[in-house]
Amino acid sequence: MGFEKEIVIVRIAQEFFNNSLKHSRATKISVLVNFESHHLQIELCDNGVGMDIEII
């Protein structure tokens, strides 16, 4: 994985953490990382309130 892709992944995770703490009123955050030879899976979850899709 190239450096630019690594930065993008870190920025996405940062945005998730910021949004979870700032907007969703989450009290729990879960991070699951699974890395195999040519496959990276990252699961970011929180127990926040979410958003109303009808507003979008």
PDB file of C-alpha atoms in Angstrom:
ATOM      1  CA  MET A   1       0.000   0.000   0.000  1.00  0.00           C
ATOM      2  CA  GLY A   2       1.369   3.377  -0.940  1.00  0.00           C
ATOM      3  CA  PHE A   3       1.901   6.294   1.406  1.00  0.00           C
ATOM      4  CA  GLU A   4      -0.894   8.336  -0.190  1.00  0.00           C
ATOM      5  CA  LYS A   5      -3.420   5.542   0.381  1.00  0.00           C
ATOM      6  CA  GLU A   6      -2.263   5.195   3.988  1.00  0.00           C
ATOM      7  CA  ILE A   7      -2.855   8.916   4.558  1.00  0.00           C
ATOM      8  CA  VAL A   8      -6.359   8.666   3.069  1.00  0.00           C
ATOM      9  CA  ILE A   9      -7.208   5.765   5.402  1.00  0.00           C
ATOM     10  CA  VAL A  10      -5.921   7.682   8.438  1.00  0.00           C
ATOM     11  CA  ARG A  11      -7.912  10.777   7.446  1.00  0.00           C
ATOM     12  CA  ILE A  12     -11.119   8.745   7.046  1.00  0.00           C
ATOM     13  CA  ALA A  13     -10.603   7.222  10.494  1.00  0.00           C
ATOM     14  CA  GLN A  14      -9.895  10.672  11.976  1.00  0.00           C
ATOM     15  CA  GLU A  15     -13.102  12.028  10.483  1.00  0.00           C
ATOM     16  CA  PHE A  16     -15.052   9.100  11.905  1.00  0.00           C
ATOM     17  CA  PHE A  17     -13.626   9.679  15.393  1.00  0.00           C
ATOM     18  CA  ASN A  18     -14.274  13.427  15.239  1.00  0.00           C
ATOM     19  CA  ASN A  19     -17.862  12.937  14.058  1.00  0.00           C
ATOM     20  CA  SER A  20     -18.527  10.242  16.664  1.00  0.00           C
ATOM     21  CA  LEU A  21     -17.343  12.454  19.490  1.00  0.00           C
ATOM     22  CA  LYS A  22     -18.694  15.769  18.237  1.00  0.00           C
ATOM     23  CA  HIS A  23     -22.057  14.963  16.645  1.00  0.00           C
ATOM     24  CA  SER A  24     -23.342  11.483  17.452  1.00  0.00           C
ATOM     25  CA  ARG A  25     -23.064  11.602  21.262  1.00  0.00           C
ATOM     26  CA  ALA A  26     -21.415   8.172  21.144  1.00  0.00           C
ATOM     27  CA  THR A  27     -20.261   6.612  24.397  1.00  0.00           C
ATOM     28  CA  LYS A  28     -18.535   3.640  22.775  1.00  0.00           C
ATOM     29  CA  ILE A  29     -16.324   3.348  19.695  1.00  0.00           C
ATOM     30  CA  SER A  30     -15.203   0.046  18.221  1.00  0.00           C
ATOM     31  CA  VAL A  31     -12.323  -0.431  15.776  1.00  0.00           C
ATOM     32  CA  LEU A  32     -11.641  -3.723  14.018  1.00  0.00           C
ATOM     33  CA  VAL A  33      -8.637  -4.025  11.706  1.00  0.00           C
ATOM     34  CA  ASN A  34      -7.959  -7.141   9.657  1.00  0.00           C
ATOM     35  CA  PHE A  35      -4.953  -7.160   7.355  1.00  0.00           C
ATOM     36  CA  GLU A  36      -4.058 -10.069   5.126  1.00  0.00           C
ATOM     37  CA  SER A  37      -1.550 -10.269   2.280  1.00  0.00           C
ATOM     38  CA  HIS A  38      -3.449  -8.080  -0.202  1.00  0.00           C
ATOM     39  CA  HIS A  39      -6.574  -7.205   1.737  1.00  0.00           C
ATOM     40  CA  LEU A  40      -7.218  -4.550   4.381  1.00  0.00           C
ATOM     41  CA  GLN A  41     -10.519  -4.415   6.224  1.00  0.00           C
ATOM     42  CA  ILE A  42     -11.294  -1.679   8.734  1.00  0.00           C
ATOM     43  CA  GLU A  43     -14.577  -1.552  10.604  1.00  0.00           C
ATOM     44  CA  LEU A  44     -15.365   1.608  12.563  1.00  0.00           C
ATOM     45  CA  CYS A  45     -18.544   1.574  14.666  1.00  0.00           C
ATOM     46  CA  ASP A  46     -20.075   3.690  17.391  1.00  0.00           C
ATOM     47  CA  ASN A  47     -23.273   3.625  19.417  1.00  0.00           C
ATOM     48  CA  GLY A  48     -24.216   7.190  18.514  1.00  0.00           C
ATOM     49  CA  VAL A  49     -27.578   8.551  17.487  1.00  0.00           C
ATOM     50  CA  GLY A  50     -26.888   8.534  13.755  1.00  0.00           C
ATOM     51  CA  MET A  51     -28.637  10.862  11.355  1.00  0.00           C
ATOM     52  CA  ASP A  52     -32.042  11.180   9.779  1.00  0.00           C
ATOM     53  CA  ILE A  53     -31.691  10.139   6.135  1.00  0.00           C
ATOM     54  CA  GLU A  54     -34.906  11.976   5.199  1.00  0.00           C
ATOM     55  CA  ILE A  55     -33.213  15.290   6.003  1.00  0.00           C
ATOM     56  CA  ILE A  56     -30.483  14.728   3.387  1.00  0.00           C
TER      57      ILE A  56
END
